[in-house]
PDB file of C-alpha atoms in Angstrom:
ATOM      1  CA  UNK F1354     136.069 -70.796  53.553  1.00  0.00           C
ATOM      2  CA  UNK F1355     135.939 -68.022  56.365  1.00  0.00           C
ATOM      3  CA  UNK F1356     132.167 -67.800  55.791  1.00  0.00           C
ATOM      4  CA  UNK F1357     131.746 -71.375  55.570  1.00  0.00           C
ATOM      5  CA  UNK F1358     133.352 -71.851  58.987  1.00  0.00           C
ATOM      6  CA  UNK F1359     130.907 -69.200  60.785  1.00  0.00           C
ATOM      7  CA  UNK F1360     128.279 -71.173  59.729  1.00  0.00           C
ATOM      8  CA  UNK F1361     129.502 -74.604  60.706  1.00  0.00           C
ATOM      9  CA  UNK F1362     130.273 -72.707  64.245  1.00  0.00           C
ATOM     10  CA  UNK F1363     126.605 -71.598  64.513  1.00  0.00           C
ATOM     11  CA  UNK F1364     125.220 -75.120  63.996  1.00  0.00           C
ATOM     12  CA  UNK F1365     127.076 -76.431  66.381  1.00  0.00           C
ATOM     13  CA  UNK F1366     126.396 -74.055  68.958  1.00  0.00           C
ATOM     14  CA  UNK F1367     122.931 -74.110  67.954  1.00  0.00           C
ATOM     15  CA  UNK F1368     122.677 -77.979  68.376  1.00  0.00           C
ATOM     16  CA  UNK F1369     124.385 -77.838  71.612  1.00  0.00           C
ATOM     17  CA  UNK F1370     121.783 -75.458  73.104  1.00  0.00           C
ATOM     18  CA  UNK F1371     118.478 -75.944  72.036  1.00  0.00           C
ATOM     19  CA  UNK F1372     116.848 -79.039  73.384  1.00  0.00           C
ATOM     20  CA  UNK F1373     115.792 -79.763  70.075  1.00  0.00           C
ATOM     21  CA  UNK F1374     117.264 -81.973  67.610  1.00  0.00           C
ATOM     22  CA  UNK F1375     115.550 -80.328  65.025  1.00  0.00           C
ATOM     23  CA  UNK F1376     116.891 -77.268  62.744  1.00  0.00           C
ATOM     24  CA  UNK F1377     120.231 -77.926  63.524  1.00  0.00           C
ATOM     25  CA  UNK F1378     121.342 -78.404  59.894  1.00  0.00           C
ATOM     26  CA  UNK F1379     121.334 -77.224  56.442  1.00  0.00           C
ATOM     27  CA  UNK F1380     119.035 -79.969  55.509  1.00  0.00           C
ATOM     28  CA  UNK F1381     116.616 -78.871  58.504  1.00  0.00           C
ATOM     29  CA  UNK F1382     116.604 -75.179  57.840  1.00  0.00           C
ATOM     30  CA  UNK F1383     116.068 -76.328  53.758  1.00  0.00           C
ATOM     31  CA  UNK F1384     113.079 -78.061  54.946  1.00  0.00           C
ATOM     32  CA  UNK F1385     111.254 -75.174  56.810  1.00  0.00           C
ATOM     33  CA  UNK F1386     111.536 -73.021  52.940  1.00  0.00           C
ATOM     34  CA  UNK F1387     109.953 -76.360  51.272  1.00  0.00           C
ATOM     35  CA  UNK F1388     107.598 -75.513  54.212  1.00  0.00           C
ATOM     36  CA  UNK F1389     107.354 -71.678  53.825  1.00  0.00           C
ATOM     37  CA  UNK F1390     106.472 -72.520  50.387  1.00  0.00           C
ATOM     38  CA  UNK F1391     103.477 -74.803  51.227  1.00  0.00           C
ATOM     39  CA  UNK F1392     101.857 -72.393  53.510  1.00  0.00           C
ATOM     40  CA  UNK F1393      99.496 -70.700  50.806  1.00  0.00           C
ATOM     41  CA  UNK F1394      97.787 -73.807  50.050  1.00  0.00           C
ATOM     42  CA  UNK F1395      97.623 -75.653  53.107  1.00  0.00           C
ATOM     43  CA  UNK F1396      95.644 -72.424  54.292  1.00  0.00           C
ATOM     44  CA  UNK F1397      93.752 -72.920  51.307  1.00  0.00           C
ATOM     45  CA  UNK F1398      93.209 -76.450  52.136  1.00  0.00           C
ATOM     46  CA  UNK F1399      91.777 -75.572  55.960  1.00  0.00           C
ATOM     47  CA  UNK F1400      89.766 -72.626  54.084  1.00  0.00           C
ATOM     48  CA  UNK F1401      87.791 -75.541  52.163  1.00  0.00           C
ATOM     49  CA  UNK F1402      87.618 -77.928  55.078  1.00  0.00           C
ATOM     50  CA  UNK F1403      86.273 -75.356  57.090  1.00  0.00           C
ATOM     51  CA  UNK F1404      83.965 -74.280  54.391  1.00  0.00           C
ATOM     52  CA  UNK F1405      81.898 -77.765  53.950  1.00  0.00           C
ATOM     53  CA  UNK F1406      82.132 -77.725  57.519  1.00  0.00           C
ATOM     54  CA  UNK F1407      79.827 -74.214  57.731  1.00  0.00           C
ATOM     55  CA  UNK F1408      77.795 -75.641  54.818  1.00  0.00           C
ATOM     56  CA  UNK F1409      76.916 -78.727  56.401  1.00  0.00           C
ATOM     57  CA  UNK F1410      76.128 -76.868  59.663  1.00  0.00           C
ATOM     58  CA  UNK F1411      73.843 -74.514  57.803  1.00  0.00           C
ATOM     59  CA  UNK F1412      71.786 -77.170  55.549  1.00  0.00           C
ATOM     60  CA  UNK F1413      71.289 -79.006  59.503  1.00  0.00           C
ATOM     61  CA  UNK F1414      69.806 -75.429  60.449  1.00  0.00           C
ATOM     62  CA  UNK F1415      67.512 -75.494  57.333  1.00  0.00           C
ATOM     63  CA  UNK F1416      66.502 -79.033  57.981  1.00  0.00           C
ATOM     64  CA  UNK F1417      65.294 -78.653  61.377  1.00  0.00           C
ATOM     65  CA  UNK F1418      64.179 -74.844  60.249  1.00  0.00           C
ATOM     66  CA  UNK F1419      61.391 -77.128  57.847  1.00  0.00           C
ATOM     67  CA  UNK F1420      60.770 -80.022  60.977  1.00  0.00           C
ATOM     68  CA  UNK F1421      59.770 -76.435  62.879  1.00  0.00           C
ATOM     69  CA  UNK F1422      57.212 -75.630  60.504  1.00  0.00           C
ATOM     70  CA  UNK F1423      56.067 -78.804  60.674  1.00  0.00           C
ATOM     71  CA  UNK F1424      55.577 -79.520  64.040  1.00  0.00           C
ATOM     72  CA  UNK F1425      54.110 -75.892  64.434  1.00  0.00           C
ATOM     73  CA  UNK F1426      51.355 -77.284  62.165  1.00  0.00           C
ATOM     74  CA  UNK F1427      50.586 -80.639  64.494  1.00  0.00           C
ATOM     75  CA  UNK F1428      51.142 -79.411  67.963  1.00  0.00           C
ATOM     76  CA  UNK F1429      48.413 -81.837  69.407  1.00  0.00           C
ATOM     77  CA  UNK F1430      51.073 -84.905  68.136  1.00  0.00           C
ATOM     78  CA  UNK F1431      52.985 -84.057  70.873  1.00  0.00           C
ATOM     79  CA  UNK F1432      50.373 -84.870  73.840  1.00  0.00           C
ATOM     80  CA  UNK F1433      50.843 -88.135  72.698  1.00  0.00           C
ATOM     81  CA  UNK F1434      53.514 -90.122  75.114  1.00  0.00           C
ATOM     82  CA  UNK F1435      55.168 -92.186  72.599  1.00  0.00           C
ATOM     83  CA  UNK F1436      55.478 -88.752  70.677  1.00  0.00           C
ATOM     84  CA  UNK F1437      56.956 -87.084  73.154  1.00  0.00           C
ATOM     85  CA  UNK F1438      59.284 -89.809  73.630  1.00  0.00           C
ATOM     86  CA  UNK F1439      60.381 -89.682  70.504  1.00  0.00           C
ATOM     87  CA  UNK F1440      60.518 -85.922  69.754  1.00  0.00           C
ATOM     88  CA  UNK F1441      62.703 -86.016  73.620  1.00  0.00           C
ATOM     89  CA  UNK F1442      65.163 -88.887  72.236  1.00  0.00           C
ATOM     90  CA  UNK F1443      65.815 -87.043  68.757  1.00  0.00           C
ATOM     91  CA  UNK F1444      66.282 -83.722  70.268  1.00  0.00           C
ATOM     92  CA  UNK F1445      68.896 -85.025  72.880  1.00  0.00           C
ATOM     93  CA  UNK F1446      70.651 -86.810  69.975  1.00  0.00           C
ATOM     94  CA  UNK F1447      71.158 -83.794  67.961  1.00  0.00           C
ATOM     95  CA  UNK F1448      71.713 -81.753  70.515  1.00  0.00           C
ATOM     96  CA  UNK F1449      74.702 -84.186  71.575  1.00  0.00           C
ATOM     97  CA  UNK F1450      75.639 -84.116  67.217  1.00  0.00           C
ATOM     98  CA  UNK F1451      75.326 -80.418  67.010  1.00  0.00           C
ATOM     99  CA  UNK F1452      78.004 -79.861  70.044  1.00  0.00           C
ATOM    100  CA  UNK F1453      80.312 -82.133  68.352  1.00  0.00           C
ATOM    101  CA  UNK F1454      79.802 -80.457  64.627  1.00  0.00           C
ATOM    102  CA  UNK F1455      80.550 -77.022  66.277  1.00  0.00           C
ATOM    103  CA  UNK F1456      83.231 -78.049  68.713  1.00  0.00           C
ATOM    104  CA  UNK F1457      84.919 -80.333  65.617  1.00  0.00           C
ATOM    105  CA  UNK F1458      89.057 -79.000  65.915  1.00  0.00           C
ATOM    106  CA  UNK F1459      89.193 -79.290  62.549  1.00  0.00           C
ATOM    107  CA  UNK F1460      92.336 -77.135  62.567  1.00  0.00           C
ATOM    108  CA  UNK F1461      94.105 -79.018  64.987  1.00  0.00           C
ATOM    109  CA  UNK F1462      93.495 -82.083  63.305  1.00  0.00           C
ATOM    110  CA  UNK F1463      94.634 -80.894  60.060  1.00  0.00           C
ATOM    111  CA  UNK F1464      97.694 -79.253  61.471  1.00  0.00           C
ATOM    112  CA  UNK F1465      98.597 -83.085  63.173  1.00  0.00           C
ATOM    113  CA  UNK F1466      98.031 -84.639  59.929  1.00  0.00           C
ATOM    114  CA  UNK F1467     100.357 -82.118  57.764  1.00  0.00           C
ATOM    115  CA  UNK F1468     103.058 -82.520  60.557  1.00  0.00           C
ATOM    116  CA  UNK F1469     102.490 -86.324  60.180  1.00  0.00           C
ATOM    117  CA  UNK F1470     102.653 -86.473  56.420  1.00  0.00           C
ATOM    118  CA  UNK F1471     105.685 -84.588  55.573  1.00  0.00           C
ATOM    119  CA  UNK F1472     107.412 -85.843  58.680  1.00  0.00           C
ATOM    120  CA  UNK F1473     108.327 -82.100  59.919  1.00  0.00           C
ATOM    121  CA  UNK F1474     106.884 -79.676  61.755  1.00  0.00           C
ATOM    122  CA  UNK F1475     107.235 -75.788  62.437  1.00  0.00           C
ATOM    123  CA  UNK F1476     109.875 -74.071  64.509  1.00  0.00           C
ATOM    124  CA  UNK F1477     108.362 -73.272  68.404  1.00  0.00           C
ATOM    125  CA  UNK F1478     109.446 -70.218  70.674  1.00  0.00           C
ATOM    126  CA  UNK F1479     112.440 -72.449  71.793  1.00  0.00           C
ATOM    127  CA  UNK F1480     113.367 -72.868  68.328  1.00  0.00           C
ATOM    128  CA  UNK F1481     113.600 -69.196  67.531  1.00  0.00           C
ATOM    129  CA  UNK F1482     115.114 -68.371  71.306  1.00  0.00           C
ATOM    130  CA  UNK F1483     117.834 -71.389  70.247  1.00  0.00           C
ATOM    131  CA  UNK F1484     118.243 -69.493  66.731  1.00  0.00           C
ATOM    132  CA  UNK F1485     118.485 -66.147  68.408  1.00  0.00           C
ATOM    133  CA  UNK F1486     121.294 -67.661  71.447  1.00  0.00           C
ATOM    134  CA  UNK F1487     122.825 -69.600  68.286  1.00  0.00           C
ATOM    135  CA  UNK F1488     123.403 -66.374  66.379  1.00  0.00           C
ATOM    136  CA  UNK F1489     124.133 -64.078  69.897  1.00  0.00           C
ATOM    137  CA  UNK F1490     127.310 -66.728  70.621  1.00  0.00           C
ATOM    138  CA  UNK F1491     128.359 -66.403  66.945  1.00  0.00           C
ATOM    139  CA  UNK F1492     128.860 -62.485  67.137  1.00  0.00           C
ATOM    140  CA  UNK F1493     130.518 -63.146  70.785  1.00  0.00           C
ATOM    141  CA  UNK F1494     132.878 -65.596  69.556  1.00  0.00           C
ATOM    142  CA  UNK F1495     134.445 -64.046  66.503  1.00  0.00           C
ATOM    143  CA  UNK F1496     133.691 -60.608  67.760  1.00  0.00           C
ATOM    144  CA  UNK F1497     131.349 -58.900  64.816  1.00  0.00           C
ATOM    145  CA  UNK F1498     130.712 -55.977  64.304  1.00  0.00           C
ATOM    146  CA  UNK F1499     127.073 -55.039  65.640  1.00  0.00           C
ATOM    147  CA  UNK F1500     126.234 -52.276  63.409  1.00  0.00           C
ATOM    148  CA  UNK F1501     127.472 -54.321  60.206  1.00  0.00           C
ATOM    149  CA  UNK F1502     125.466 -57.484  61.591  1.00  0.00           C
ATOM    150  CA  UNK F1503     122.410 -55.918  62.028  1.00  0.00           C
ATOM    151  CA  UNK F1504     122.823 -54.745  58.272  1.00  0.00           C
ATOM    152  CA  UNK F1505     123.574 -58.109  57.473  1.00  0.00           C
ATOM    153  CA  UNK F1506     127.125 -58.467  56.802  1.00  0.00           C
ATOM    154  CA  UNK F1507     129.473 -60.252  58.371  1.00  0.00           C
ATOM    155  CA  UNK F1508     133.137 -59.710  57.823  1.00  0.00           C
ATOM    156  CA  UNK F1509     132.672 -56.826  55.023  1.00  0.00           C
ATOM    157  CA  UNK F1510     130.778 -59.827  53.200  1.00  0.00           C
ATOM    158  CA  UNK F1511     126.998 -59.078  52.491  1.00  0.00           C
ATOM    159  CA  UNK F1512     125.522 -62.336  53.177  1.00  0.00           C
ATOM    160  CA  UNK F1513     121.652 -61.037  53.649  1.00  0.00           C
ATOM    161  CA  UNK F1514     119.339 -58.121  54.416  1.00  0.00           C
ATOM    162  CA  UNK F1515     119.673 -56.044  57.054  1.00  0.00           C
ATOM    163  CA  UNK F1516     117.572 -56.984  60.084  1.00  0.00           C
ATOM    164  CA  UNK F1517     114.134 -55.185  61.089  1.00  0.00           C
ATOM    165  CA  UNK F1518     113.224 -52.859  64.528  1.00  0.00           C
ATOM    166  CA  UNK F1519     111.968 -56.225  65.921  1.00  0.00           C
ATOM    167  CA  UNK F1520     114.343 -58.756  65.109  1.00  0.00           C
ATOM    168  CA  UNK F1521     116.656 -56.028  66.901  1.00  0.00           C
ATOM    169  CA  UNK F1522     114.384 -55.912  69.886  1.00  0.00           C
ATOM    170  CA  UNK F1523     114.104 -59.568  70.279  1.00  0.00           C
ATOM    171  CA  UNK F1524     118.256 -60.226  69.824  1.00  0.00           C
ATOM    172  CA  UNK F1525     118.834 -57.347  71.832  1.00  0.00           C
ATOM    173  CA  UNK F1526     116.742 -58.546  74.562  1.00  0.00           C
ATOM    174  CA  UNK F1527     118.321 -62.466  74.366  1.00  0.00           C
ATOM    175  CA  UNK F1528     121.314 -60.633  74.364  1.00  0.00           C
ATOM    176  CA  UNK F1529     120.405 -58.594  78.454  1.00  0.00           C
ATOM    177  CA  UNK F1530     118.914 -62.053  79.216  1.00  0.00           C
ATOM    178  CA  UNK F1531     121.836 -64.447  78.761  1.00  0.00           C
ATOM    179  CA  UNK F1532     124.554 -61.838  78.600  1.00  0.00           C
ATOM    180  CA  UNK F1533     127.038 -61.473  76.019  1.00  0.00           C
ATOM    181  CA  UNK F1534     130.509 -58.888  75.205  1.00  0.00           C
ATOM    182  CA  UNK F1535     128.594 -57.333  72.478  1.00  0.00           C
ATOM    183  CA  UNK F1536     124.917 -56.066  72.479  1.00  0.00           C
ATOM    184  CA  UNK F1537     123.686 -56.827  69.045  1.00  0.00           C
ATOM    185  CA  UNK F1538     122.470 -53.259  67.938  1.00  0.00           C
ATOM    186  CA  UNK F1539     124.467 -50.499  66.317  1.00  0.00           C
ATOM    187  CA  UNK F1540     124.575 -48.237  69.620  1.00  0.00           C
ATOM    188  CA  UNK F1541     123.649 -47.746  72.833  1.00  0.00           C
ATOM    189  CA  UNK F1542     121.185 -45.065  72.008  1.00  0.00           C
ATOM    190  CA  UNK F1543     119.543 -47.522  69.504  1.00  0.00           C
ATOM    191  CA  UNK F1544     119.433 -49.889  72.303  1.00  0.00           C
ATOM    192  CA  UNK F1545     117.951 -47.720  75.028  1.00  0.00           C
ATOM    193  CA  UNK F1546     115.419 -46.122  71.794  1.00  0.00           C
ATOM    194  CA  UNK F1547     114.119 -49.561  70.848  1.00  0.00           C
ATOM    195  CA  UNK F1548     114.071 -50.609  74.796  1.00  0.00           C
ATOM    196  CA  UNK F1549     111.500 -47.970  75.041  1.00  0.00           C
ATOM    197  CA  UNK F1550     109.481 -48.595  72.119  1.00  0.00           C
ATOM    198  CA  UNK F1551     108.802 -51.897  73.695  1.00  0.00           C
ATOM    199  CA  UNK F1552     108.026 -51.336  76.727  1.00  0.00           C
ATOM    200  CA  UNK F1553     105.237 -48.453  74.934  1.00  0.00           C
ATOM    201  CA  UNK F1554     103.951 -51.090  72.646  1.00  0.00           C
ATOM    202  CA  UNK F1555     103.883 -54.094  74.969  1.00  0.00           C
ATOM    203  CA  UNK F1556     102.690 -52.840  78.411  1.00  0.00           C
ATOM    204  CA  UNK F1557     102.376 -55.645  79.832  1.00  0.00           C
ATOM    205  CA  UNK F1558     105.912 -56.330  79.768  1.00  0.00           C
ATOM    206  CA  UNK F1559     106.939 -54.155  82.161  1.00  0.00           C
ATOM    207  CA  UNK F1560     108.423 -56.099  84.345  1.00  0.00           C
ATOM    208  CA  UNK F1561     111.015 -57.393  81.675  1.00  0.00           C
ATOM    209  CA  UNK F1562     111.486 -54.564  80.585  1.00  0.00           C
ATOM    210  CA  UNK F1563     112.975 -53.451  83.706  1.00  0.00           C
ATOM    211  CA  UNK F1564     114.983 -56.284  84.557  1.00  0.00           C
ATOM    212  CA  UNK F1565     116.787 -55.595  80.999  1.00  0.00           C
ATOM    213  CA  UNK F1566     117.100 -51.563  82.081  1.00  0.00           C
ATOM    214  CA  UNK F1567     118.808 -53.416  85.550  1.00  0.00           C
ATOM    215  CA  UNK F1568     121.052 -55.631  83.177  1.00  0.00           C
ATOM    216  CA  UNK F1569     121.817 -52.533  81.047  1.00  0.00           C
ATOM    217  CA  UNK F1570     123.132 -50.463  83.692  1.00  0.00           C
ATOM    218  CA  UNK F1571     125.088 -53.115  85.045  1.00  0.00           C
ATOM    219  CA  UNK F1572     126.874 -54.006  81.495  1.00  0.00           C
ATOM    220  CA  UNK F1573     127.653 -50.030  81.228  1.00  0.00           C
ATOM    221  CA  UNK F1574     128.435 -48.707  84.779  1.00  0.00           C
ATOM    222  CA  UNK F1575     128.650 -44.913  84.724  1.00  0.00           C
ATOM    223  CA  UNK F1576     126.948 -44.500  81.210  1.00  0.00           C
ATOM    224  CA  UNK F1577     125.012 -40.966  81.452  1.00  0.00           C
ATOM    225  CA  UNK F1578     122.301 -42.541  78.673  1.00  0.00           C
ATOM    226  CA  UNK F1579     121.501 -45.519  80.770  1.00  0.00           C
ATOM    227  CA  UNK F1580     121.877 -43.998  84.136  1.00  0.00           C
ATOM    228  CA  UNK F1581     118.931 -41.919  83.448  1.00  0.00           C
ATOM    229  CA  UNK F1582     117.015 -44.317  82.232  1.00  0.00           C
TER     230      UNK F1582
END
């Protein structure tokens, strides 16, 4: 019933901050597996779409690869005006049907069409920044333990698998961002370790990276760790 609870707490928290009416319920988040499961063969699907796309593409080549060799054996036809006409029209033709075959967004139209069928569609960055604030608000509210949470228990309860380096990062840096009691990673040292992982494997966000070093030293005044960092 404790468990239960949590949960109820998160959804409603979740609802109340994401924009989003979506994923805001068990039925929602049941959904995205059904989803998770049909990835394989909608890629599958695009695979062949894209496939008789090439194919067509390539017997056009070999079409106009055979009108070549035929025109290279009648090059006089062409000093004819009504010829030329011609040979001028059909060129700008499939010229203008050769742009649209290779600019066809086959994968956005397919992805419109799945979304459209089974009435869903896939979580967006805001849906995963709600999830993360969602989850951030649970730990601050019934105070959990960060080192069991990120090992995926929750009240000496095992309720999953333990979260990975970059789930960390990303809570963690939610976390500096909207500001919480509890940073969501076992330590400190973990925190300032994986702060500087990222900022090695993402240069580019430096400047992020610093404003979370700023928060960080703000959250723990007079901490030797963060100080020097």
């Amino acid at each position: 019933m404790y468990l239960i609870s949590i949960f109820l707490l998160y959804f409603y928290i979740f609802q109340n901050f994401v924009n989003s009416d979506l994923f805001t319920s068990s039925v929602d988040l049941q959904q995205l597996t059904y989803a998770e499961k049909d990835i394989p063969k909608l890629i599958t699907n695009y695979i062949q779409l894209e496939t008789e796309r090439l194919e067509h593409l390539k017997s056009i080549a070999e079409k106009y690869q055979q009108n070549n060799e035929e025109m290279q054996t009648n090059l006089l036809s062409v000093s004819n005006p009504i010829n030329a006409f011609r040979l001028i029209k059909k060129l700008a033709q499939t010229w203008k049907d050769l742009q649209a075959e290779m600019r066809s967004d086959i994968a956005g139209s397919y992805l419109q069409n799945i979304s459209i069928q089974k009435g869903s569609r896939f979580p967006t960055d805001e849906d995963l920044n709600g999830a993360a604030v969602g989850l951030l608000r649970l730990q601050d509210t019934y105070r959990l333990d960060t080192g069991d949470l990120a090992n995926g228990v929750v009240k000496n309860v095992k309720i999953g698998n333990g979260m990975s380096g970059w789930e960390l990062i990303f809570l963690f840096l939610k976390f500096l961002i909207f500001g919480y009691t509890a940073p969501p990673l076992p330590s400190l040292s973990s925190s300032s370790s994986f702060l500087h992982f990222w900022l090695y494997t993402w240069p580019s966000n430096n400047i992020n990276f610093f404003k979370c070093i700023s928060r960080l030293r703000k959250i723990y005044d007079g901490h030797d760790e963060v100080r020097n960092n």
